[in-house]
Short mmCIF file of C-alpha atoms and ligand atoms in Angstrom, two decimals:
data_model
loop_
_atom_site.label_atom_id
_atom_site.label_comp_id
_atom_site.label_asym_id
_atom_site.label_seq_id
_atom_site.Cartn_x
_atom_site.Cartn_y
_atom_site.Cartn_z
CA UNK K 116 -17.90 -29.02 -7.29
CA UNK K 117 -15.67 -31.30 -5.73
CA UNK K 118 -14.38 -33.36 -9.24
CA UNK K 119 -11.06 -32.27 -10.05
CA UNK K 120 -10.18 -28.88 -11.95
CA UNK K 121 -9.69 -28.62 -15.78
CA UNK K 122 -6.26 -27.96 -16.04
CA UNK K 123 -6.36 -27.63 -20.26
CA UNK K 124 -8.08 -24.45 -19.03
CA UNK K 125 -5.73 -21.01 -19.30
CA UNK K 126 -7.00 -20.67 -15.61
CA UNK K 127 -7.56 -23.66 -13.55
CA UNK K 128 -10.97 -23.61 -10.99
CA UNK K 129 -13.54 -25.00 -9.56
CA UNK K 130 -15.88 -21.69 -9.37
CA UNK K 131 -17.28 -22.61 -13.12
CA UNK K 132 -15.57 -19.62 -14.64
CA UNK K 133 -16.39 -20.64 -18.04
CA UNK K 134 -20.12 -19.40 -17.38
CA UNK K 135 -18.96 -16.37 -16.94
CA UNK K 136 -17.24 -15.01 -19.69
CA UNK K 137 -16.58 -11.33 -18.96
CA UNK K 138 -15.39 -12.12 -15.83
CA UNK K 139 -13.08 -14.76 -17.45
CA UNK K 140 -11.30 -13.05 -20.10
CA UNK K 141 -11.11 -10.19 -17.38
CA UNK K 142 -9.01 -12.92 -15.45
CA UNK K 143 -7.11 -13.39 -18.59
CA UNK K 144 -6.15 -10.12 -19.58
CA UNK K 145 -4.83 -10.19 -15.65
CA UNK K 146 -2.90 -13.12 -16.35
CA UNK K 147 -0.04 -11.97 -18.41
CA UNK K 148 0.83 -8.77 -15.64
CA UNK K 149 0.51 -11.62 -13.42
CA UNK K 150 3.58 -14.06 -15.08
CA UNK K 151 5.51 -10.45 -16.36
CA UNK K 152 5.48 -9.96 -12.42
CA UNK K 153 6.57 -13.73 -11.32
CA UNK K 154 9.74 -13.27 -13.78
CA UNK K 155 10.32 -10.24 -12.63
CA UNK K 156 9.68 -10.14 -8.96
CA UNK K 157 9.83 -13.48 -8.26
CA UNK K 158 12.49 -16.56 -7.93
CA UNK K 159 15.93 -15.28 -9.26
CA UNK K 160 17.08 -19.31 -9.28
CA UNK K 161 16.69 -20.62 -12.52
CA UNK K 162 15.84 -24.16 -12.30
CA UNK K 163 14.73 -26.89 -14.96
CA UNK K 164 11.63 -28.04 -12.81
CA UNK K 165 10.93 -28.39 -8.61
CA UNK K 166 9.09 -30.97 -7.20
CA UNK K 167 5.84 -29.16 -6.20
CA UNK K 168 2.63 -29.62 -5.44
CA UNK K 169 -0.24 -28.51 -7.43
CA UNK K 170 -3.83 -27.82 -6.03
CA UNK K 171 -6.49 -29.64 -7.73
CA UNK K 172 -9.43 -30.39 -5.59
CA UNK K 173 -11.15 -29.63 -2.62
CA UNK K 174 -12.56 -32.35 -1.82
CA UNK K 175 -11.61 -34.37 1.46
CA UNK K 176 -9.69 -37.30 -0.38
CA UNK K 177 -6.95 -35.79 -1.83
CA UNK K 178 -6.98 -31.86 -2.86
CA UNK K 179 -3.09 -31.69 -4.38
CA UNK K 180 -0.87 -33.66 -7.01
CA UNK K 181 2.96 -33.62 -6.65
CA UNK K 182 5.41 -33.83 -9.47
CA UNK K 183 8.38 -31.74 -11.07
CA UNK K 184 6.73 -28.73 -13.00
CA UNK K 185 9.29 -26.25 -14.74
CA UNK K 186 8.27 -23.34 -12.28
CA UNK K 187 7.09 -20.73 -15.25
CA UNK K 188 4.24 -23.32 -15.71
CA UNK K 189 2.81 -24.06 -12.25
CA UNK K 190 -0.69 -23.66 -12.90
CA UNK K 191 -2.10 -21.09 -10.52
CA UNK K 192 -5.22 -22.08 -9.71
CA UNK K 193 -9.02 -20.60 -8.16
CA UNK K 194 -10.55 -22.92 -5.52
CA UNK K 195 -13.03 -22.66 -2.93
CA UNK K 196 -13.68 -24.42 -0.46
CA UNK K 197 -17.41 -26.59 -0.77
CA UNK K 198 -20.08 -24.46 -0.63
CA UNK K 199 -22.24 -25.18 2.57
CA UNK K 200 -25.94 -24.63 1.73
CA UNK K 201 -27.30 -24.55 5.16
CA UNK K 202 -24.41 -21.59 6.20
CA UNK K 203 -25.45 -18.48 8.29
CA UNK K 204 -23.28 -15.48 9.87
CA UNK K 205 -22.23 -16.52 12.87
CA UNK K 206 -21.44 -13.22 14.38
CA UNK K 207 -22.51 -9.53 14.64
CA UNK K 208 -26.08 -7.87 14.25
CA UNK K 209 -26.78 -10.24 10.89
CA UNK K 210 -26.03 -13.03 12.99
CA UNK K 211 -28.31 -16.22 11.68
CA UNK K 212 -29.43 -14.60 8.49
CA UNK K 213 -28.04 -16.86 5.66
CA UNK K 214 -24.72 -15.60 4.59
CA UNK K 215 -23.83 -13.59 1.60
CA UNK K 216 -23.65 -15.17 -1.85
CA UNK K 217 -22.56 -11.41 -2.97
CA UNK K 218 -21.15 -8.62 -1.45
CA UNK K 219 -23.92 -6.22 0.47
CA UNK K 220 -23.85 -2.73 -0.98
CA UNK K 221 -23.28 -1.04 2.78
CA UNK K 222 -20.37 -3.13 3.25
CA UNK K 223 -18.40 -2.43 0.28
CA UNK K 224 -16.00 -0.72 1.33
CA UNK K 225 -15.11 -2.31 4.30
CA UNK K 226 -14.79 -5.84 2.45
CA UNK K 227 -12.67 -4.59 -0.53
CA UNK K 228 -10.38 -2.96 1.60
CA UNK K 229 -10.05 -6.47 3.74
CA UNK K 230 -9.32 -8.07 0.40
CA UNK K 231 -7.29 -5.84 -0.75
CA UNK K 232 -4.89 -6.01 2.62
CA UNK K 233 -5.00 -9.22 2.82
CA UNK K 234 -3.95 -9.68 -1.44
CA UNK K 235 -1.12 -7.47 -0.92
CA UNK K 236 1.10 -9.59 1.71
CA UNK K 237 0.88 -12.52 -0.50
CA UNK K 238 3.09 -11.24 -3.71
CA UNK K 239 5.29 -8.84 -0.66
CA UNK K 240 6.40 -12.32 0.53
CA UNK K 241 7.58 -13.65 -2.67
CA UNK K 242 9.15 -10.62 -3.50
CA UNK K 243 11.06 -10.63 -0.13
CA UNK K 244 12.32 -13.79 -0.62
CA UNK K 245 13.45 -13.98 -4.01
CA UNK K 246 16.87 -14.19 -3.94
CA UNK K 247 16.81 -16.66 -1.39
CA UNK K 248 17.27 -19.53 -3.77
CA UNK K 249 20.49 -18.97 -4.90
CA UNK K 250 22.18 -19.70 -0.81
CA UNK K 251 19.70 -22.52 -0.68
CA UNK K 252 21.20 -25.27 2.15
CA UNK K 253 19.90 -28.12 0.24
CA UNK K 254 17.83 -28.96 -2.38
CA UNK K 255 14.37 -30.08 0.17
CA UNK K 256 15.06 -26.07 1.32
CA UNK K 257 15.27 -24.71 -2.03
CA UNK K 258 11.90 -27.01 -2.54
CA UNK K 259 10.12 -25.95 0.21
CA UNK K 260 10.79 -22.54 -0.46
CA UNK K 261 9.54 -22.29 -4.48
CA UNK K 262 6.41 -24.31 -2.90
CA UNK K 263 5.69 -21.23 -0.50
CA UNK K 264 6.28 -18.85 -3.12
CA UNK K 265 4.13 -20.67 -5.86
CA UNK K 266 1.30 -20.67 -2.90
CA UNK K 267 1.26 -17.57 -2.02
CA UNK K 268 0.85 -16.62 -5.61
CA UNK K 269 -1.94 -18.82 -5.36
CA UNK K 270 -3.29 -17.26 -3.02
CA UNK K 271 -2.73 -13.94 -4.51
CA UNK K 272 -5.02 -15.37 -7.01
CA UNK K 273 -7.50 -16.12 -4.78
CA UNK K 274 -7.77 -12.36 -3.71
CA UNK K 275 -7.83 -10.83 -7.26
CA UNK K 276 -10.74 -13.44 -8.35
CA UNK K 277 -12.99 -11.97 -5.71
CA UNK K 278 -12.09 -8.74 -6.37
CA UNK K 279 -12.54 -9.14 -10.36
CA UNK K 280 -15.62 -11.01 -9.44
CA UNK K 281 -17.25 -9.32 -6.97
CA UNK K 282 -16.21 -5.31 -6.90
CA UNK K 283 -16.42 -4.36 -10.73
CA UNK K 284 -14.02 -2.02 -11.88
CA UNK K 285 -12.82 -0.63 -8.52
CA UNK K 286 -11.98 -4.90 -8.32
CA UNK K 287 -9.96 -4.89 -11.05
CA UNK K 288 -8.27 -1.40 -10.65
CA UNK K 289 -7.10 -2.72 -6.64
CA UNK K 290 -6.13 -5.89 -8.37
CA UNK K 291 -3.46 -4.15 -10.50
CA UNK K 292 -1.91 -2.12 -7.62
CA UNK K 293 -1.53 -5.96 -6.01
CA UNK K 294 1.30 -6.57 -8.86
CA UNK K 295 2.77 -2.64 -8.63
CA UNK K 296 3.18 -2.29 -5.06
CA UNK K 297 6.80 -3.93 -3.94
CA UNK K 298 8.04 -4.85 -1.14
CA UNK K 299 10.45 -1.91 0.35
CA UNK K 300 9.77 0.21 -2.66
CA UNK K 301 10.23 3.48 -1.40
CA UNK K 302 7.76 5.22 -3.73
CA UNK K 303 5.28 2.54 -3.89
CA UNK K 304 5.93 0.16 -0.76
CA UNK K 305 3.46 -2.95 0.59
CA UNK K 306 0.79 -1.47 2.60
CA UNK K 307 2.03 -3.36 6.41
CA UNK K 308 5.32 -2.58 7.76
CA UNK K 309 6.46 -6.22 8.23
CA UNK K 310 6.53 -7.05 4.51
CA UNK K 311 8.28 -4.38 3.58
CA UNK K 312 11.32 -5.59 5.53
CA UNK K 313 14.36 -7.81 3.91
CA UNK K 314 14.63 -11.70 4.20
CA UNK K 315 17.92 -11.60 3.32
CA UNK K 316 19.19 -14.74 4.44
CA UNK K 317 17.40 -18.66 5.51
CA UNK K 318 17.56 -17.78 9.23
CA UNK K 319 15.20 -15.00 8.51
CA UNK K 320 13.47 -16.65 5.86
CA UNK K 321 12.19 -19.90 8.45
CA UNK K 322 11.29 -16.87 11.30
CA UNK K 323 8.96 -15.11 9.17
CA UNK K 324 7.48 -18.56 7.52
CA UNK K 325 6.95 -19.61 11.67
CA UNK K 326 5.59 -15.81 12.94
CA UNK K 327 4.63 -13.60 9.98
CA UNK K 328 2.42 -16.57 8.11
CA UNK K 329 1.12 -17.53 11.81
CA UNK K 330 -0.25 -14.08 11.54
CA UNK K 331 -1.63 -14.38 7.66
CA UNK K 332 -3.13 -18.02 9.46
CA UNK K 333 -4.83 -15.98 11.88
CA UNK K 334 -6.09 -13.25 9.81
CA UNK K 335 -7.32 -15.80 7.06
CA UNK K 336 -8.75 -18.04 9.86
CA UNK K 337 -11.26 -14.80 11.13
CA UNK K 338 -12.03 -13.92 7.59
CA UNK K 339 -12.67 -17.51 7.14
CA UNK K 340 -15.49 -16.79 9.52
CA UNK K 341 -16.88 -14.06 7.01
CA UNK K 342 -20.40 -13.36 6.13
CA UNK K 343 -19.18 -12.90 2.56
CA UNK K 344 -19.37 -16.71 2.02
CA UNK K 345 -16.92 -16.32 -1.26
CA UNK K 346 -14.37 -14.57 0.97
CA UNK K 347 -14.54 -17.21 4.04
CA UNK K 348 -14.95 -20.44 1.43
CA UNK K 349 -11.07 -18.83 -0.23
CA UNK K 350 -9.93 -18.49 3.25
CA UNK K 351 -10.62 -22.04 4.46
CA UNK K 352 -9.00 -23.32 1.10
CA UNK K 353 -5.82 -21.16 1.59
CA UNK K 354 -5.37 -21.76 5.61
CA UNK K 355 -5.10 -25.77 4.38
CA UNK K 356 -1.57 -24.36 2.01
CA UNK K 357 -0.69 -22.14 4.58
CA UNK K 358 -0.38 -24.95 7.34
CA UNK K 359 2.77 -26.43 5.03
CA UNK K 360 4.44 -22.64 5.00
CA UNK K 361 4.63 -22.79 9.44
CA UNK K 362 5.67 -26.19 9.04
CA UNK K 363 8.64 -24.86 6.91
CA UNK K 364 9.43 -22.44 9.30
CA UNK K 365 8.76 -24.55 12.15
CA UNK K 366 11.20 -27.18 11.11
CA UNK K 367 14.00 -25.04 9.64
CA UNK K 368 14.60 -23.33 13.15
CA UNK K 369 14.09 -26.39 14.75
CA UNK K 370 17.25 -28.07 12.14
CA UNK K 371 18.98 -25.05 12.85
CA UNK K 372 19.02 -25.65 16.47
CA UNK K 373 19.80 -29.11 16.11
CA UNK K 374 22.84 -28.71 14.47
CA UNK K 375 24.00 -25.93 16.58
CA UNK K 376 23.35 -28.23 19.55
CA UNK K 377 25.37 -31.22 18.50
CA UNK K 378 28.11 -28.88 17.67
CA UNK K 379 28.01 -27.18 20.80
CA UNK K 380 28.04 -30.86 22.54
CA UNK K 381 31.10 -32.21 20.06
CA UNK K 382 33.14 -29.09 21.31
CA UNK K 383 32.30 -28.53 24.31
CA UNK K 384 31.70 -24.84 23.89
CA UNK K 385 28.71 -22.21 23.73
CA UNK K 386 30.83 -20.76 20.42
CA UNK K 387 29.79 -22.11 17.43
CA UNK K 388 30.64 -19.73 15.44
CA UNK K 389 33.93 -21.35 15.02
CA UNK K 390 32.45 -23.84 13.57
CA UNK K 391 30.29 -22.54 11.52
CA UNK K 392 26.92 -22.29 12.57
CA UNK K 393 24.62 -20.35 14.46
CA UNK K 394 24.51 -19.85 18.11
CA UNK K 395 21.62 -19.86 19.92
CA UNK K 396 22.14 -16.12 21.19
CA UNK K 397 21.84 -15.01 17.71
CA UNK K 398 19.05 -17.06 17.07
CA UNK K 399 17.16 -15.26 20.27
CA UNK K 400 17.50 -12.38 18.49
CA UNK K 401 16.43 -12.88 15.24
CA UNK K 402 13.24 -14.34 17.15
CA UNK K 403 13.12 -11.27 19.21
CA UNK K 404 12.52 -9.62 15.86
CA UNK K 405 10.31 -11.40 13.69
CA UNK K 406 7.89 -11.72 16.55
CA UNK K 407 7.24 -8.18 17.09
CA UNK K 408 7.35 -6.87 14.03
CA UNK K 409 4.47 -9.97 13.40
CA UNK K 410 2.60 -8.65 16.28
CA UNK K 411 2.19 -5.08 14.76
CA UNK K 412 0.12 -6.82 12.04
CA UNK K 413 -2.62 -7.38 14.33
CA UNK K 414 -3.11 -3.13 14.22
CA UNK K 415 -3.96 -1.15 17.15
CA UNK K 416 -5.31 -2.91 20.23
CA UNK K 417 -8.46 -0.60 20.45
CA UNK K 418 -9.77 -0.75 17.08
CA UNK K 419 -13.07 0.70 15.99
CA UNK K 420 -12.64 -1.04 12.53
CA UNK K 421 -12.61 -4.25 14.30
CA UNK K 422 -15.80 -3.36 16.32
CA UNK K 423 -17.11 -2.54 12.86
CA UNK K 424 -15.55 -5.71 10.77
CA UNK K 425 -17.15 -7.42 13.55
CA UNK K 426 -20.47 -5.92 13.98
CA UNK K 427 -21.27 -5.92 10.02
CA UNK K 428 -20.53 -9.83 9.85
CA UNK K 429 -17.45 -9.30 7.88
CA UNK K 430 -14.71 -10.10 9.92
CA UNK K 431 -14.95 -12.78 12.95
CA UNK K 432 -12.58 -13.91 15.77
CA UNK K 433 -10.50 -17.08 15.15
CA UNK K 434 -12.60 -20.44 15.90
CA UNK K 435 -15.85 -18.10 16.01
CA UNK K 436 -18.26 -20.89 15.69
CA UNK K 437 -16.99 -22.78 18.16
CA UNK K 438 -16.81 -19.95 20.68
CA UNK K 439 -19.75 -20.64 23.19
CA UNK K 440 -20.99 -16.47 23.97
CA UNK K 441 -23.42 -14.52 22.63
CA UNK K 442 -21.30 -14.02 19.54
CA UNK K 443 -22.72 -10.48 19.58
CA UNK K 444 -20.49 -8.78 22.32
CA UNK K 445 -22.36 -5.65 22.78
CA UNK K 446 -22.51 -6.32 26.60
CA UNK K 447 -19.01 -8.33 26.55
CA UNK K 448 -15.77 -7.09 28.19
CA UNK K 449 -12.15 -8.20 27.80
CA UNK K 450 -8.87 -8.03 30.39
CA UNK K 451 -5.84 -6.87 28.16
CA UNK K 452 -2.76 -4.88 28.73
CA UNK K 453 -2.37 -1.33 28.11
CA UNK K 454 -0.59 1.48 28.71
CA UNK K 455 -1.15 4.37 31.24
CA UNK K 456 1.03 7.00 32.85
CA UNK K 457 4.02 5.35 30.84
CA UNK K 458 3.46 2.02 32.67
CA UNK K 459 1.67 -1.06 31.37
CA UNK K 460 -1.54 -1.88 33.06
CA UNK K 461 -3.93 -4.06 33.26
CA UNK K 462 -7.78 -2.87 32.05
CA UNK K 463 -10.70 -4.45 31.64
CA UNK K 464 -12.33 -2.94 28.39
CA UNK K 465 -15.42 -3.27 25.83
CA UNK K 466 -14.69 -6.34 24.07
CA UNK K 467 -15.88 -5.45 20.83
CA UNK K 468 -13.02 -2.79 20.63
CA UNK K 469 -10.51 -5.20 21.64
CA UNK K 470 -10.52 -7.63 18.83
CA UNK K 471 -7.36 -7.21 17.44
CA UNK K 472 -5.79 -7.87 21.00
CA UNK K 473 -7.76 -11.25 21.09
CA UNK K 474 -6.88 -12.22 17.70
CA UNK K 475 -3.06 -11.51 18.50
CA UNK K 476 -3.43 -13.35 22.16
CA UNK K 477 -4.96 -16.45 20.41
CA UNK K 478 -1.60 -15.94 18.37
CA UNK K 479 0.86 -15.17 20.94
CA UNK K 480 -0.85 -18.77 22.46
CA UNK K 481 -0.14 -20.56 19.21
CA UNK K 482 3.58 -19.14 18.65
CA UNK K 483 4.31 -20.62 21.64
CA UNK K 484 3.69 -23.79 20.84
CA UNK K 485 7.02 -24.28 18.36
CA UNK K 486 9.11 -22.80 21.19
CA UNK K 487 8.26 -25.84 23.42
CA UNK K 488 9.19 -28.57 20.26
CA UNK K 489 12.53 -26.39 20.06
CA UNK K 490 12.97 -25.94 23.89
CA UNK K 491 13.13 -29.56 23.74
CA UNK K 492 15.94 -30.40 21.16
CA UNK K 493 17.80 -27.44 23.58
CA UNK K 494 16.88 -29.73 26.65
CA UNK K 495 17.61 -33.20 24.96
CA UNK K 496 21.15 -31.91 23.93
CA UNK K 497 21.61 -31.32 28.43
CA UNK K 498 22.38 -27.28 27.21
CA UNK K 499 20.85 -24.78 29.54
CA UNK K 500 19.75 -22.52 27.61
CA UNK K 501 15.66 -21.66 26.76
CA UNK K 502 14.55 -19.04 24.08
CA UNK K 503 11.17 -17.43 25.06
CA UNK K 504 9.27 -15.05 23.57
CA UNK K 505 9.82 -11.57 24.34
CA UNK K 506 7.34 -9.49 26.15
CA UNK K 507 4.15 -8.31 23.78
CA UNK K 508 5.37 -4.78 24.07
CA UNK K 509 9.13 -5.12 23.00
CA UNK K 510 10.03 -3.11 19.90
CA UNK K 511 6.37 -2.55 18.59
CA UNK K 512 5.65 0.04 16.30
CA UNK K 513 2.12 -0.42 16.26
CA UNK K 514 -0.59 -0.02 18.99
CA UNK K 515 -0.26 1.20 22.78
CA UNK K 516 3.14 0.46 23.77
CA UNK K 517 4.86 1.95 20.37
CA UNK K 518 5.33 5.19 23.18
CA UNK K 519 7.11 2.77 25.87
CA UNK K 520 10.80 1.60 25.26
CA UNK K 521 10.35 -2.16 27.22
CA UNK K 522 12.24 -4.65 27.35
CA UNK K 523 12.43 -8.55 25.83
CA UNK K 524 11.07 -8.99 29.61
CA UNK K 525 8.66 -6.40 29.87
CA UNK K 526 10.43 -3.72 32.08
CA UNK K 527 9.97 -0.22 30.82
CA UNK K 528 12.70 1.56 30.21
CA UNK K 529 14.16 5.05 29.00
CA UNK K 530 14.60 5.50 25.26
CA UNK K 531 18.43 5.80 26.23
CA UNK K 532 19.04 2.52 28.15
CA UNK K 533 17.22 0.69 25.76
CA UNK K 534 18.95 1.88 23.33
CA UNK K 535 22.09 0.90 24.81
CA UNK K 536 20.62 -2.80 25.65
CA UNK K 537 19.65 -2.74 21.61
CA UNK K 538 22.63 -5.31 20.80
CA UNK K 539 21.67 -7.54 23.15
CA UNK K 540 18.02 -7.79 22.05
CA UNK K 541 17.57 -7.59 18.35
CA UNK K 542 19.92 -8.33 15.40
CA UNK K 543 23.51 -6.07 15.08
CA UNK K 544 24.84 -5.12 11.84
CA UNK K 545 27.60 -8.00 12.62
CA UNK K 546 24.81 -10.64 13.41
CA UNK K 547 23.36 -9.82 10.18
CA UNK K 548 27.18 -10.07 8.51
CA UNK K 549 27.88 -13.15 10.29
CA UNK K 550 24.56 -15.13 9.40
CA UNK K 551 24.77 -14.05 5.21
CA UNK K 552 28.42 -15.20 5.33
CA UNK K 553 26.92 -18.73 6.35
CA UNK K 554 25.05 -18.52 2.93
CA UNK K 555 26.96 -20.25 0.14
CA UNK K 556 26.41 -20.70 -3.08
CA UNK K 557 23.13 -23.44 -3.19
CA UNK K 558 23.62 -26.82 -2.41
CA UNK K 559 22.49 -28.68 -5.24
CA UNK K 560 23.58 -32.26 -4.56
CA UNK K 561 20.98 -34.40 -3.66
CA UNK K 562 20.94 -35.88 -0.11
CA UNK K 563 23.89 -32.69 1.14
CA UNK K 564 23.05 -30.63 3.97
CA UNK K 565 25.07 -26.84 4.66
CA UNK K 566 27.32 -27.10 7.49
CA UNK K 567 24.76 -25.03 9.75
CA UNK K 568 21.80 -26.74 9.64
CA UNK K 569 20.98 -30.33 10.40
CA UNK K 570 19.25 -32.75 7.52
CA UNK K 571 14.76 -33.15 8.09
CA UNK K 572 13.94 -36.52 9.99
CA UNK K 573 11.68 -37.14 6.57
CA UNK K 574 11.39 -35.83 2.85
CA UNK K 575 8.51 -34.61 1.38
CA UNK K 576 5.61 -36.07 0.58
CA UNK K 577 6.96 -39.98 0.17
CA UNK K 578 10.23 -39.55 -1.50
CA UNK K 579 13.43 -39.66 1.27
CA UNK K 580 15.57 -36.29 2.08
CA UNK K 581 18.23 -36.91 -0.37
CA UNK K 582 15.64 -36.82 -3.74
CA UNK K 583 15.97 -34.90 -6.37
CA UNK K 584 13.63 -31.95 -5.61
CA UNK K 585 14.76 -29.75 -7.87
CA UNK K 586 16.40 -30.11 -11.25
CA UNK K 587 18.43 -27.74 -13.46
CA UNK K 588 19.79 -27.43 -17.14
FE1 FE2 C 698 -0.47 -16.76 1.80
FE1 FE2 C 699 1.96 -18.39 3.60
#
């Protein structure tokens, strides 16, 4: 299990797929819808090869390889994480029964459509991003990026294997609809709202790798926690990649701050635009936005699926096994805000309903976290100025407060003043303008940095910021 995959195999893995031959040359005959959709939904930058790493292991010393691969090869891999013999569900009315080595016939349903959800934001993301390559600020960007949209293929991967493997032909059928489904395709859109919207430029691109793969970390981390021990052993190999996607995100903003702050110190002025960058009043914004359209992927805060999920041992809350109650919650309650009367409130409710609202406050709590790292470049540069996270019930379209119009500060509001306040709160038309005319052509020389963003403190991997990540013809 843990020696290092075949990769003269058609299909890399380390779940022994050669002993199963049906379900292989299933896999196979998937394979080729799987590169006609890369070329045609995917990357629009031609390149020679990208420095990228490859999966190869899961073992604890060393589970990648990195080294330039022409991107039409990267070997898309199945991995699992080690099997652990001893594992039981943690959670719900199975709790302590040794976990699932298949799926149980009474919660078929349930766990395909999990699956299935969770498949479908992995190709939306590469499709949203796309074109992002040819505006790339620097060849360590335009690395970064092709290594979060090679992963999430990966990880698309990951999501058709179980369903090939484990739900027959209703598997394979779902797994087909993963590659026609698009991303803002009006006749056949993504099934969740947020990855159906456009990253059009890098701003938007580092605010969804920092909120909207936070939430695919927090979703994969409670699946993680699955009965279904295939299902939670793909989960804790994928939240390992996905840790490198908030990092991207993370530290783009963070650059983009930077060099708006030195600017801002160099001229002596809050307008930066004249110089070419961002200013941090835009940047509020686009944060404004990315965050609650991320929150809506939790779903409604009183959620009977959840209950469910949770009950059948299919679906668990983030760190379950290290949570210290009854892991059962049939007697449990939870404090959450709600909505009554057209106010928000404050109830106490069942907490087995509620476990969408925990999963997106363990979130909120996380999210948080890269506010106080770029609070701090803000503070370092002596610029008053602090971005915060708006209010959980600002522009939601999802849930409780979808009814309310509220504020980034939580004051509730009529549909007509917030409407008026819109400009201030959430991207304009101009904003959006301004920002793509940042985006020039790719900067391809090794070691250059766009005007608006600053250069990482380190490269990736060992090699320095200025090598050759990517290489063209
Ligand atoms: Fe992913
Ligand atoms: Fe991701």
């Amino acid at each position: 299990m843990t020696t290092t995959a075949d990769y003269t195999e058609k299909i890399p893995n380390n779940v022994n797929l050669h002993e199963d031959r049906r379900l292989q040359r299933a896999l196979e005959s998937w394979q080729p819808n799987f590169i006609q959709w890369w070329q045609t939904m995917g990357p629009t930058l031609p390149t020679q090869d990208v420095y990228l790493r490859t999966a190869v292991n899961v073992g604890r010393d060393g589970w990648a390889q990195f080294g330039h691969v022409a991107m039409p090869e990267y070997r898309w891999g199945i991995f699992l994480a080690e099997r652990d013999p001893g594992r039981t569900v943690g959670f719900g009315e199975h709790k302590g029964e040794p976990v699932w080595a298949k799926v149980p016939g009474e919660y078929r349903a349930e766990l395909q459509r999990l699956i299935v959800i969770q498949g479908d934001t992995e190709p939306a993301s590469v499709e949203q991003q796309r074109n992002l390559g040819a505006t790339a600020p620097s060849l360590y960007d335009l690395r970064n990026l092709f290594q979060v949209n090679v992963e999430e293929g990966r990880h698309l991967w990951a999501m058709v294997y179980l369903l090939h493997a484990y739900f027959g032909r209703d598997g394979r059928e779902e797994a087909e609809m993963l590659l026609e489904r698009h991303s803002g395709d009006p006749d056949k859109p993504r099934i969740l709202g947020a990855f159906n919207e456009k990253t059009p430029d890098w701003l938007s691109f580092f605010m969804f790798t920092y909120f909207t793969d936070r939430d695919g970390k927090y979703q994969l981390a409670s699946l993680a926690e699955s009965g279904f021990d295939p299902l939670a052993r793909s989960c804790r190999f994928m939240l390992i990649e996905e840790a490198h996607h908030m990092f991207v995100g993370e530290s783009g903003v963070q650059r983009i701050i930077q060099r708006t702050c030195d600017l801002m110190k160099e001229h002596k002025t809050d307008d930066v635009r004249a110089f070419g960058a961002i200013d941090l009043a835009t940047m509020q914004k686009y944060l404004n936005f990315h965050f609650s359209v991320s929150l809506d992927l939790f779903g409604q805060e009183a959620s009977t699926n959840a209950a469910n999920y949770y009950t059948m041992g299919v679906k668990g809350r983030y760190l379950e096994t290290r949570l210290t109650d009854d892991h059962v919650l049939t007697d449990s309650t939870f404090d959450m805000e709600g909505v009554e009367d057209g106010r928000i409130v404050r109830k106490t409710v069942p907490a087995l309903s509620a476990l969408n609202e925990r999963l997106r406050n363990d979130y909120v709590e996380d999210c948080a976290k890269g506010l106080l790292k770029w609070n701090k470049v803000i503070a370092d540069a002596g610029i008053a100025f602090e971005l915060k996270l708006p209010h959980r019930a600002f522009n939601r379209r999802i849930g409780a407060f979808n009814e309310l119009h509220v504020s980034p500060d939580g004051t509730v509001m009529s549909a007509a003043d917030w409407k008026a306040n819109e400009g201030k709160w959430l991207p304009t038309a101009e904003d959006r303008a301004y920002v793509t005319s940042l985006m020039g052509p790719a900067v391809v020389e090794p070691g250059k940095f766009a005007n608006w963003i600053a250069p990482p403190q380190h490269g990736i991997n060992r090699p320095p910021a200025d090598f050759e990540y990517a290489r063209f013809n």
